[in-house]
Amino acid sequence: MFDYSAAFDAAVTQVKDEGRYRVFADLKRVRGQFPKAIRRREDGSEQDVIVWCSNDYLGMGQHPAVLDAMQAEIEAVGAGAGGTRNISGTTRSAVDLEAELAEWHAKEAALLFTSGYVANEATLTTLQRILPGLIVFSDSLNHASMIAGIRNGGCERHIYAHNDLVHLEALLAAAPVDAPKLIAFESVYSMDGDIADLKGTIALAHKYGAMTYLDEVHAVGLYGARGAGVAERDGVQDQIDIIECTLGKAIGVMGGYIAASTAIVDAIRSWAAGFIFTTSLPPALTAGALASVRWLKTHPELREAHQERAATLKQRFAAAGIPVLPSVSHIVPVHVGDPVHCKMISDMLLENHGVYVQPINYPTVPKGTERLRFTPSPNHTDAMMDDLVKAMDRLWTHCNVARMPAAA
Ligand SMILES: *Cc1c(COP(=O)(O)O)cnc(C)c1O
């Protein structure tokens, strides 16, 4: 008979052989002390750590306005939504949140999903059902959830070189003029910290009659005067057809959504299995996200502090000869260049220095570009940076990893 356990063992062995086996850090975040957390080791002992790789970019996951709203909502309406959106699960705070999100992105409507992953997967799959013959043009570094949605629909698809508008235009020009087309891309790419040329992409979309689908997961809350993302910053919100975001990163809670025209949202709402056949988000989550979005809209100083912290950390690494990759965003990637050192440095940072930063290895990034990805928040102090830079400097020497010429 079939040996099931050997098959599972082989699957894990393969991942280990490829250096992709993941060990999770067991963390207990401490309310009011972000980015501090308590790590539990495998032997059960505990260690205080500073989290340097959280996607809770602004610490909104612990913001009093968010926590108060969540607690009040639990007191008022209880735990779960109690159903799908269609069958008793359309809660008041979900409806209010969708209105708030639509207004934020200057769109007619918004639609919640249980995560950003589901929002991408469900929407991109469904667009292909609504638009038969759709041809999708997808940036080569798009997130796994976008790739999953594009593949699931089974449409013709073309991958263009990352942020390469010349390549994108060549692909668009080669497609039939009258075919429906969709350009799917992100604003901030989270591994390199570069930002797409929104205006240039939109110009091509107009020229070749394509729709635009923009993932602003790593930008929402962080860019633009009211924090709606890079499309707001660049003044092009009205020219992107579908904006997709998460409630789980800078907004600090959980969930995902799209914002678009009433017609698009109504069609996705009516056709997307990943929206229809699943229980709605718990009201405490949507109430917390609503409070977070309202706060973010009116507090640009948080975004300024965030950018200042990122710029300061980049400068401090560069001054120490630590090879920061050229990021134009809040992401601070440091080049290591091989998976063994990358893992070794992050293990030593954690065990010996209480610095938690996850190593980023293949297949998340190409081989030879293994890196540590730091995400400083407004709550990361100068003293924390002193400790971090000192520890990195020591480990760079200890592990004999290449430096870059110290900045003048
Ligand atoms: C994290 C991420 C998502 C998924 O969002 P979740 O809410 O975490 O499921 C989608 N797109 C990109 C680019 C992401 O980094």
Tab-separated table of C-alpha atoms and ligand atoms in Angstrom:
chain	number	residue	atom	x	y	z
A	1	MET	CA	0.000	0.000	0.000
A	2	PHE	CA	1.021	3.584	-0.473
A	3	ASP	CA	3.506	4.927	2.061
A	4	TYR	CA	1.963	8.282	2.983
A	5	SER	CA	4.390	9.231	5.721
A	6	ALA	CA	7.382	8.658	3.401
A	7	ALA	CA	5.810	11.083	0.920
A	8	PHE	CA	5.436	13.789	3.572
A	9	ASP	CA	8.958	13.159	4.874
A	10	ALA	CA	10.311	13.445	1.328
A	11	ALA	CA	8.477	16.728	0.830
A	12	VAL	CA	10.071	18.187	3.969
A	13	THR	CA	13.499	16.772	3.082
A	14	GLN	CA	13.307	18.443	-0.311
A	15	VAL	CA	12.568	21.802	1.301
A	16	LYS	CA	15.455	21.285	3.756
A	17	ASP	CA	17.857	20.300	0.967
A	18	GLU	CA	16.962	23.464	-0.891
A	19	GLY	CA	17.665	25.526	2.249
A	20	ARG	CA	14.035	26.681	2.359
A	21	TYR	CA	12.942	24.997	5.590
A	22	ARG	CA	11.279	27.541	7.840
A	23	VAL	CA	11.520	27.840	11.582
A	24	PHE	CA	8.962	30.228	13.057
A	25	ALA	CA	9.766	32.638	15.851
A	26	ASP	CA	7.256	32.157	18.695
A	27	LEU	CA	6.450	35.723	19.766
A	28	LYS	CA	4.237	37.325	22.373
A	29	ARG	CA	3.771	40.979	21.555
A	30	VAL	CA	3.386	43.216	24.576
A	31	ARG	CA	0.580	45.737	24.435
A	32	GLY	CA	1.861	49.293	24.529
A	33	GLN	CA	5.490	48.291	24.020
A	34	PHE	CA	5.746	47.741	20.271
A	35	PRO	CA	8.246	46.815	18.773
A	36	LYS	CA	9.211	44.837	21.896
A	37	ALA	CA	8.084	41.231	22.154
A	38	ILE	CA	8.807	38.138	24.216
A	39	ARG	CA	10.174	35.208	22.287
A	40	ARG	CA	9.729	31.649	23.563
A	41	ARG	CA	12.558	29.298	22.654
A	42	GLU	CA	12.025	25.650	21.858
A	43	ASP	CA	13.118	24.687	25.392
A	44	GLY	CA	10.385	26.944	26.806
A	45	SER	CA	12.723	29.683	28.062
A	46	GLU	CA	11.912	33.296	27.211
A	47	GLN	CA	13.854	36.184	25.730
A	48	ASP	CA	13.048	39.894	25.221
A	49	VAL	CA	13.473	40.889	21.589
A	50	ILE	CA	13.040	43.948	19.380
A	51	VAL	CA	11.053	43.050	16.274
A	52	TRP	CA	12.721	44.584	13.205
A	53	CYS	CA	10.732	42.861	10.477
A	54	SER	CA	7.078	43.462	11.290
A	55	ASN	CA	4.638	44.601	8.624
A	56	ASP	CA	2.723	46.448	11.342
A	57	TYR	CA	4.634	49.367	9.873
A	58	LEU	CA	3.224	52.096	12.118
A	59	GLY	CA	2.418	50.112	15.242
A	60	MET	CA	-1.313	50.575	14.585
A	61	GLY	CA	-1.835	47.000	15.806
A	62	GLN	CA	-1.415	48.393	19.309
A	63	HIS	CA	-2.850	51.858	18.853
A	64	PRO	CA	-5.291	52.792	21.649
A	65	ALA	CA	-7.876	54.074	19.145
A	66	VAL	CA	-7.859	50.692	17.404
A	67	LEU	CA	-7.897	48.606	20.570
A	68	ASP	CA	-10.679	50.698	22.122
A	69	ALA	CA	-12.818	50.291	19.003
A	70	MET	CA	-12.241	46.532	18.954
A	71	GLN	CA	-13.051	46.120	22.638
A	72	ALA	CA	-16.167	48.268	22.368
A	73	GLU	CA	-17.336	46.255	19.379
A	74	ILE	CA	-16.902	42.942	21.183
A	75	GLU	CA	-18.841	44.345	24.138
A	76	ALA	CA	-21.578	45.597	21.831
A	77	VAL	CA	-22.020	42.806	19.295
A	78	GLY	CA	-19.946	39.778	20.320
A	79	ALA	CA	-17.300	37.707	18.559
A	80	GLY	CA	-18.150	36.358	15.130
A	81	ALA	CA	-20.081	37.768	12.171
A	82	GLY	CA	-22.301	34.710	12.186
A	83	GLY	CA	-22.500	34.104	8.474
A	84	THR	CA	-21.419	34.911	4.961
A	85	ARG	CA	-22.132	38.367	3.615
A	86	ASN	CA	-25.263	37.061	1.912
A	87	ILE	CA	-26.598	35.015	4.805
A	88	SER	CA	-26.785	37.223	7.909
A	89	GLY	CA	-23.073	38.160	7.980
A	90	THR	CA	-23.171	41.731	6.650
A	91	THR	CA	-22.293	43.534	9.852
A	92	ARG	CA	-22.724	47.256	10.463
A	93	SER	CA	-18.994	47.881	10.900
A	94	ALA	CA	-18.174	46.053	7.638
A	95	VAL	CA	-20.596	48.288	5.717
A	96	ASP	CA	-19.208	51.411	7.392
A	97	LEU	CA	-15.643	50.276	6.721
A	98	GLU	CA	-16.339	49.718	3.018
A	99	ALA	CA	-17.744	53.246	2.749
A	100	GLU	CA	-14.698	54.653	4.557
A	101	LEU	CA	-12.293	52.748	2.293
A	102	ALA	CA	-14.081	53.815	-0.890
A	103	GLU	CA	-13.850	57.456	0.182
A	104	TRP	CA	-10.156	57.030	1.091
A	105	HIS	CA	-9.245	55.782	-2.366
A	106	ALA	CA	-11.602	58.234	-4.130
A	107	LYS	CA	-13.604	55.315	-5.536
A	108	GLU	CA	-17.349	54.717	-5.676
A	109	ALA	CA	-17.191	51.446	-3.772
A	110	ALA	CA	-15.042	48.989	-1.833
A	111	LEU	CA	-15.369	45.295	-1.064
A	112	LEU	CA	-13.921	43.417	1.927
A	113	PHE	CA	-12.288	39.983	1.786
A	114	THR	CA	-10.890	37.844	4.592
A	115	SER	CA	-7.318	38.728	3.615
A	116	GLY	CA	-5.298	40.557	1.009
A	117	TYR	CA	-4.313	37.185	-0.395
A	118	VAL	CA	-7.947	36.234	-0.896
A	119	ALA	CA	-8.771	39.672	-2.335
A	120	ASN	CA	-6.098	39.254	-5.018
A	121	GLU	CA	-6.768	35.618	-5.740
A	122	ALA	CA	-10.557	35.974	-5.900
A	123	THR	CA	-10.660	39.247	-7.835
A	124	LEU	CA	-8.083	38.313	-10.460
A	125	THR	CA	-9.707	34.915	-11.032
A	126	THR	CA	-13.165	36.459	-11.290
A	127	LEU	CA	-12.133	39.215	-13.703
A	128	GLN	CA	-11.261	36.470	-16.176
A	129	ARG	CA	-14.738	34.968	-15.861
A	130	ILE	CA	-16.421	38.335	-16.344
A	131	LEU	CA	-14.146	39.316	-19.243
A	132	PRO	CA	-13.731	36.218	-21.457
A	133	GLY	CA	-10.578	36.420	-23.561
A	134	LEU	CA	-8.905	38.738	-21.022
A	135	ILE	CA	-5.154	39.024	-21.509
A	136	VAL	CA	-3.256	39.773	-18.296
A	137	PHE	CA	0.076	41.622	-18.235
A	138	SER	CA	1.776	40.901	-14.926
A	139	ASP	CA	4.943	42.377	-13.413
A	140	SER	CA	7.547	39.650	-12.853
A	141	LEU	CA	7.849	40.444	-9.135
A	142	ASN	CA	4.132	40.375	-8.367
A	143	HIS	CA	3.067	38.731	-5.119
A	144	ALA	CA	2.155	35.026	-4.963
A	145	SER	CA	-1.530	35.879	-4.402
A	146	MET	CA	-1.717	37.816	-7.667
A	147	ILE	CA	0.050	35.032	-9.528
A	148	ALA	CA	-2.390	32.499	-8.040
A	149	GLY	CA	-5.402	34.537	-9.167
A	150	ILE	CA	-4.024	35.106	-12.650
A	151	ARG	CA	-3.182	31.408	-13.092
A	152	ASN	CA	-6.488	30.165	-11.699
A	153	GLY	CA	-8.437	31.970	-14.379
A	154	GLY	CA	-6.452	30.186	-17.092
A	155	CYS	CA	-6.286	33.237	-19.361
A	156	GLU	CA	-3.492	34.252	-21.716
A	157	ARG	CA	-0.864	35.993	-19.621
A	158	HIS	CA	2.358	37.826	-20.247
A	159	ILE	CA	4.987	38.503	-17.617
A	160	TYR	CA	6.880	41.754	-18.120
A	161	ALA	CA	10.321	42.400	-16.637
A	162	HIS	CA	10.017	44.117	-13.272
A	163	ASN	CA	9.022	47.794	-13.626
A	164	ASP	CA	10.128	47.672	-17.289
A	165	LEU	CA	7.641	49.794	-19.214
A	166	VAL	CA	9.472	49.295	-22.510
A	167	HIS	CA	8.944	45.566	-22.186
A	168	LEU	CA	5.337	46.070	-21.068
A	169	GLU	CA	4.633	48.268	-24.089
A	170	ALA	CA	6.123	45.717	-26.487
A	171	LEU	CA	3.835	43.030	-25.049
A	172	LEU	CA	0.776	45.296	-25.146
A	173	ALA	CA	1.482	46.323	-28.726
A	174	ALA	CA	1.705	42.690	-29.828
A	175	ALA	CA	-1.748	41.822	-28.428
A	176	PRO	CA	-4.968	42.176	-30.493
A	177	VAL	CA	-6.271	45.756	-30.337
A	178	ASP	CA	-9.826	44.738	-29.478
A	179	ALA	CA	-8.987	42.151	-26.758
A	180	PRO	CA	-9.761	43.043	-23.119
A	181	LYS	CA	-6.491	43.615	-21.261
A	182	LEU	CA	-5.437	44.026	-17.645
A	183	ILE	CA	-2.132	45.311	-16.290
A	184	ALA	CA	-1.524	43.864	-12.805
A	185	PHE	CA	1.212	45.426	-10.699
A	186	GLU	CA	2.184	46.666	-7.241
A	187	SER	CA	3.167	50.131	-6.059
A	188	VAL	CA	5.779	49.404	-3.361
A	189	TYR	CA	7.575	46.091	-3.912
A	190	SER	CA	8.269	44.760	-0.460
A	191	MET	CA	11.536	42.892	-0.965
A	192	ASP	CA	13.512	45.613	-2.774
A	193	GLY	CA	11.583	48.637	-1.590
A	194	ASP	CA	11.309	50.119	-5.077
A	195	ILE	CA	8.161	51.842	-6.345
A	196	ALA	CA	6.435	51.374	-9.709
A	197	ASP	CA	5.964	54.204	-12.210
A	198	LEU	CA	2.205	54.582	-11.850
A	199	LYS	CA	1.819	57.447	-14.338
A	200	GLY	CA	3.856	55.662	-16.987
A	201	THR	CA	1.905	52.444	-16.539
A	202	ILE	CA	-1.414	54.298	-16.692
A	203	ALA	CA	-0.327	56.068	-19.898
A	204	LEU	CA	0.342	52.686	-21.513
A	205	ALA	CA	-2.991	51.350	-20.256
A	206	HIS	CA	-4.774	54.274	-21.914
A	207	LYS	CA	-2.814	53.934	-25.141
A	208	TYR	CA	-3.590	50.211	-25.503
A	209	GLY	CA	-7.046	50.096	-23.953
A	210	ALA	CA	-6.095	48.120	-20.847
A	211	MET	CA	-7.528	48.163	-17.331
A	212	THR	CA	-5.175	48.661	-14.375
A	213	TYR	CA	-5.049	46.557	-11.198
A	214	LEU	CA	-2.771	47.934	-8.484
A	215	ASP	CA	-1.722	46.119	-5.292
A	216	GLU	CA	-1.030	48.824	-2.686
A	217	VAL	CA	-0.590	46.380	0.185
A	218	HIS	CA	2.797	47.834	1.206
A	219	ALA	CA	1.775	51.436	0.601
A	220	VAL	CA	-1.665	51.871	2.120
A	221	GLY	CA	-1.508	53.935	5.298
A	222	LEU	CA	2.043	54.982	4.443
A	223	TYR	CA	2.016	57.235	1.365
A	224	GLY	CA	-0.122	60.160	0.243
A	225	ALA	CA	-1.343	63.136	2.290
A	226	ARG	CA	-4.158	61.054	3.814
A	227	GLY	CA	-2.302	57.744	3.618
A	228	ALA	CA	-4.325	56.140	0.824
A	229	GLY	CA	-1.153	54.966	-0.919
A	230	VAL	CA	1.167	55.786	-3.800
A	231	ALA	CA	-1.783	56.380	-6.148
A	232	GLU	CA	-2.876	59.194	-3.832
A	233	ARG	CA	0.688	60.526	-3.541
A	234	ASP	CA	1.014	60.571	-7.339
A	235	GLY	CA	-2.459	62.064	-7.856
A	236	VAL	CA	-3.703	59.162	-9.993
A	237	GLN	CA	-6.312	57.424	-7.826
A	238	ASP	CA	-9.038	58.154	-10.378
A	239	GLN	CA	-6.990	56.553	-13.150
A	240	ILE	CA	-6.397	53.169	-11.549
A	241	ASP	CA	-9.365	50.882	-12.175
A	242	ILE	CA	-8.938	48.526	-9.214
A	243	ILE	CA	-6.886	49.197	-6.086
A	244	GLU	CA	-6.232	46.210	-3.813
A	245	CYS	CA	-4.994	46.486	-0.217
A	246	THR	CA	-4.642	44.648	3.067
A	247	LEU	CA	-5.954	45.616	6.497
A	248	GLY	CA	-3.187	43.492	8.033
A	249	LYS	CA	-0.040	45.554	7.522
A	250	ALA	CA	0.060	49.325	8.170
A	251	ILE	CA	-3.608	49.284	9.213
A	252	GLY	CA	-2.592	46.808	11.901
A	253	VAL	CA	-5.543	44.399	11.953
A	254	MET	CA	-6.503	41.742	9.374
A	255	GLY	CA	-8.467	41.440	6.146
A	256	GLY	CA	-8.199	42.685	2.588
A	257	TYR	CA	-10.212	44.702	0.098
A	258	ILE	CA	-10.558	46.154	-3.345
A	259	ALA	CA	-11.727	49.692	-4.169
A	260	ALA	CA	-13.166	50.419	-7.624
A	261	SER	CA	-16.239	51.671	-9.484
A	262	THR	CA	-19.700	50.587	-8.370
A	263	ALA	CA	-20.016	48.466	-11.510
A	264	ILE	CA	-16.774	46.571	-10.897
A	265	VAL	CA	-17.438	46.011	-7.194
A	266	ASP	CA	-21.008	44.885	-7.867
A	267	ALA	CA	-19.792	42.370	-10.452
A	268	ILE	CA	-17.003	40.972	-8.241
A	269	ARG	CA	-19.396	40.807	-5.275
A	270	SER	CA	-21.805	38.781	-7.399
A	271	TRP	CA	-19.296	36.405	-9.041
A	272	ALA	CA	-16.290	35.828	-6.774
A	273	ALA	CA	-16.508	32.478	-4.974
A	274	GLY	CA	-13.769	33.575	-2.554
A	275	PHE	CA	-16.010	36.437	-1.486
A	276	ILE	CA	-19.386	34.678	-1.533
A	277	PHE	CA	-18.770	31.331	0.149
A	278	THR	CA	-16.930	32.353	3.291
A	279	THR	CA	-17.837	33.777	6.686
A	280	SER	CA	-17.444	37.549	6.951
A	281	LEU	CA	-14.733	39.133	9.066
A	282	PRO	CA	-15.569	39.367	12.775
A	283	PRO	CA	-17.081	42.779	13.581
A	284	ALA	CA	-14.298	43.578	16.059
A	285	LEU	CA	-11.780	43.347	13.190
A	286	THR	CA	-13.746	45.607	10.886
A	287	ALA	CA	-14.421	48.075	13.725
A	288	GLY	CA	-10.698	48.106	14.563
A	289	ALA	CA	-9.746	48.618	10.933
A	290	LEU	CA	-12.297	51.416	10.638
A	291	ALA	CA	-10.790	53.218	13.641
A	292	SER	CA	-7.304	52.666	12.213
A	293	VAL	CA	-8.191	54.063	8.772
A	294	ARG	CA	-9.862	57.107	10.333
A	295	TRP	CA	-6.769	57.735	12.426
A	296	LEU	CA	-4.400	57.272	9.486
A	297	LYS	CA	-6.355	59.685	7.297
A	298	THR	CA	-5.809	62.532	9.734
A	299	HIS	CA	-2.313	61.845	11.107
A	300	PRO	CA	0.326	62.528	8.449
A	301	GLU	CA	2.904	63.025	11.213
A	302	LEU	CA	2.966	59.246	11.670
A	303	ARG	CA	3.949	58.833	8.024
A	304	GLU	CA	6.617	61.529	8.375
A	305	ALA	CA	8.073	59.827	11.436
A	306	HIS	CA	8.018	56.493	9.593
A	307	GLN	CA	9.950	57.882	6.607
A	308	GLU	CA	12.417	59.616	8.907
A	309	ARG	CA	13.126	56.363	10.793
A	310	ALA	CA	13.688	54.452	7.543
A	311	ALA	CA	15.987	57.145	6.128
A	312	THR	CA	17.952	57.269	9.389
A	313	LEU	CA	18.458	53.506	9.503
A	314	LYS	CA	19.615	53.460	5.858
A	315	GLN	CA	22.127	56.241	6.624
A	316	ARG	CA	23.396	54.536	9.740
A	317	PHE	CA	23.921	51.205	7.983
A	318	ALA	CA	25.637	52.920	5.056
A	319	ALA	CA	27.941	54.854	7.397
A	320	ALA	CA	28.991	51.525	8.951
A	321	GLY	CA	29.640	49.988	5.537
A	322	ILE	CA	26.673	47.638	5.842
A	323	PRO	CA	25.425	47.085	2.252
A	324	VAL	CA	21.908	48.576	2.194
A	325	LEU	CA	20.169	47.942	-1.111
A	326	PRO	CA	18.941	51.068	-2.907
A	327	SER	CA	15.363	51.338	-1.632
A	328	VAL	CA	13.257	54.442	-2.236
A	329	SER	CA	10.648	53.407	0.313
A	330	HIS	CA	10.322	52.552	3.993
A	331	ILE	CA	11.813	49.075	3.399
A	332	VAL	CA	15.475	48.725	4.445
A	333	PRO	CA	16.929	45.633	2.732
A	334	VAL	CA	20.527	44.651	3.548
A	335	HIS	CA	22.380	42.486	1.058
A	336	VAL	CA	24.048	39.311	2.365
A	337	GLY	CA	24.270	37.315	-0.854
A	338	ASP	CA	24.156	33.720	0.326
A	339	PRO	CA	21.576	31.725	2.270
A	340	VAL	CA	23.934	30.232	4.841
A	341	HIS	CA	25.330	33.548	6.065
A	342	CYS	CA	21.906	35.133	5.861
A	343	LYS	CA	20.437	32.555	8.215
A	344	MET	CA	23.542	32.526	10.428
A	345	ILE	CA	23.538	36.305	10.900
A	346	SER	CA	19.842	36.407	11.683
A	347	ASP	CA	20.216	33.520	14.189
A	348	MET	CA	23.080	35.315	15.935
A	349	LEU	CA	21.257	38.637	15.939
A	350	LEU	CA	18.375	36.912	17.663
A	351	GLU	CA	20.193	34.719	20.175
A	352	ASN	CA	23.036	37.060	21.080
A	353	HIS	CA	21.550	40.506	20.562
A	354	GLY	CA	17.761	40.207	20.951
A	355	VAL	CA	17.301	41.530	17.420
A	356	TYR	CA	14.649	39.707	15.466
A	357	VAL	CA	14.911	40.025	11.670
A	358	GLN	CA	13.854	37.157	9.448
A	359	PRO	CA	16.338	36.052	6.740
A	360	ILE	CA	14.902	36.375	3.244
A	361	ASN	CA	16.171	33.557	1.056
A	362	TYR	CA	15.293	31.919	-2.262
A	363	PRO	CA	12.578	31.488	-3.586
A	364	THR	CA	11.236	34.721	-2.042
A	365	VAL	CA	14.209	36.509	-3.659
A	366	PRO	CA	16.600	35.311	-6.420
A	367	LYS	CA	19.605	33.187	-5.408
A	368	GLY	CA	22.654	35.331	-4.688
A	369	THR	CA	20.503	38.220	-3.423
A	370	GLU	CA	19.677	36.741	-0.013
A	371	ARG	CA	19.058	39.562	2.412
A	372	LEU	CA	17.853	40.840	5.751
A	373	ARG	CA	14.797	43.059	5.434
A	374	PHE	CA	14.352	45.691	8.146
A	375	THR	CA	11.126	47.613	8.619
A	376	PRO	CA	11.729	50.378	11.169
A	377	SER	CA	8.569	51.967	12.556
A	378	PRO	CA	8.008	55.295	14.325
A	379	ASN	CA	8.369	53.300	17.560
A	380	HIS	CA	11.937	52.149	16.830
A	381	THR	CA	14.091	54.525	18.901
A	382	ASP	CA	17.593	55.860	18.304
A	383	ALA	CA	18.815	53.637	21.144
A	384	MET	CA	17.367	50.564	19.422
A	385	MET	CA	19.135	51.613	16.221
A	386	ASP	CA	22.421	52.046	18.122
A	387	ASP	CA	22.152	48.478	19.392
A	388	LEU	CA	21.189	47.142	15.986
A	389	VAL	CA	23.965	48.868	14.040
A	390	LYS	CA	26.571	47.838	16.630
A	391	ALA	CA	25.421	44.206	16.462
A	392	MET	CA	25.356	44.193	12.655
A	393	ASP	CA	28.814	45.732	12.496
A	394	ARG	CA	30.210	43.051	14.784
A	395	LEU	CA	28.527	40.211	12.898
A	396	TRP	CA	29.651	41.522	9.529
A	397	THR	CA	33.231	41.272	10.761
A	398	HIS	CA	32.674	37.957	12.531
A	399	CYS	CA	31.092	36.315	9.465
A	400	ASN	CA	33.414	38.117	7.040
A	401	VAL	CA	30.548	39.296	4.846
A	402	ALA	CA	31.283	41.838	2.121
A	403	ARG	CA	30.849	45.491	3.054
A	404	MET	CA	30.339	48.471	0.895
A	405	PRO	CA	32.618	51.497	0.945
A	406	ALA	CA	31.633	53.609	3.947
A	407	ALA	CA	29.588	56.613	2.918
A	408	ALA	CA	31.313	59.966	3.148
B	1	LIG	C1	1.085	40.446	2.259
B	1	LIG	C2	0.734	40.685	0.817
B	1	LIG	C3	-0.525	40.355	0.315
B	1	LIG	C4	-1.516	39.570	1.118
B	1	LIG	O1	-2.118	40.320	2.101
B	1	LIG	P1	-2.648	39.567	3.413
B	1	LIG	O2	-3.683	40.467	3.947
B	1	LIG	O3	-1.456	39.378	4.304
B	1	LIG	O4	-3.210	38.255	2.963
B	1	LIG	C5	-0.854	40.733	-0.968
B	1	LIG	N1	0.020	41.390	-1.753
B	1	LIG	C6	1.266	41.688	-1.315
B	1	LIG	C7	2.195	42.411	-2.219
B	1	LIG	C8	1.666	41.337	-0.025
B	1	LIG	O5	2.902	41.600	0.389
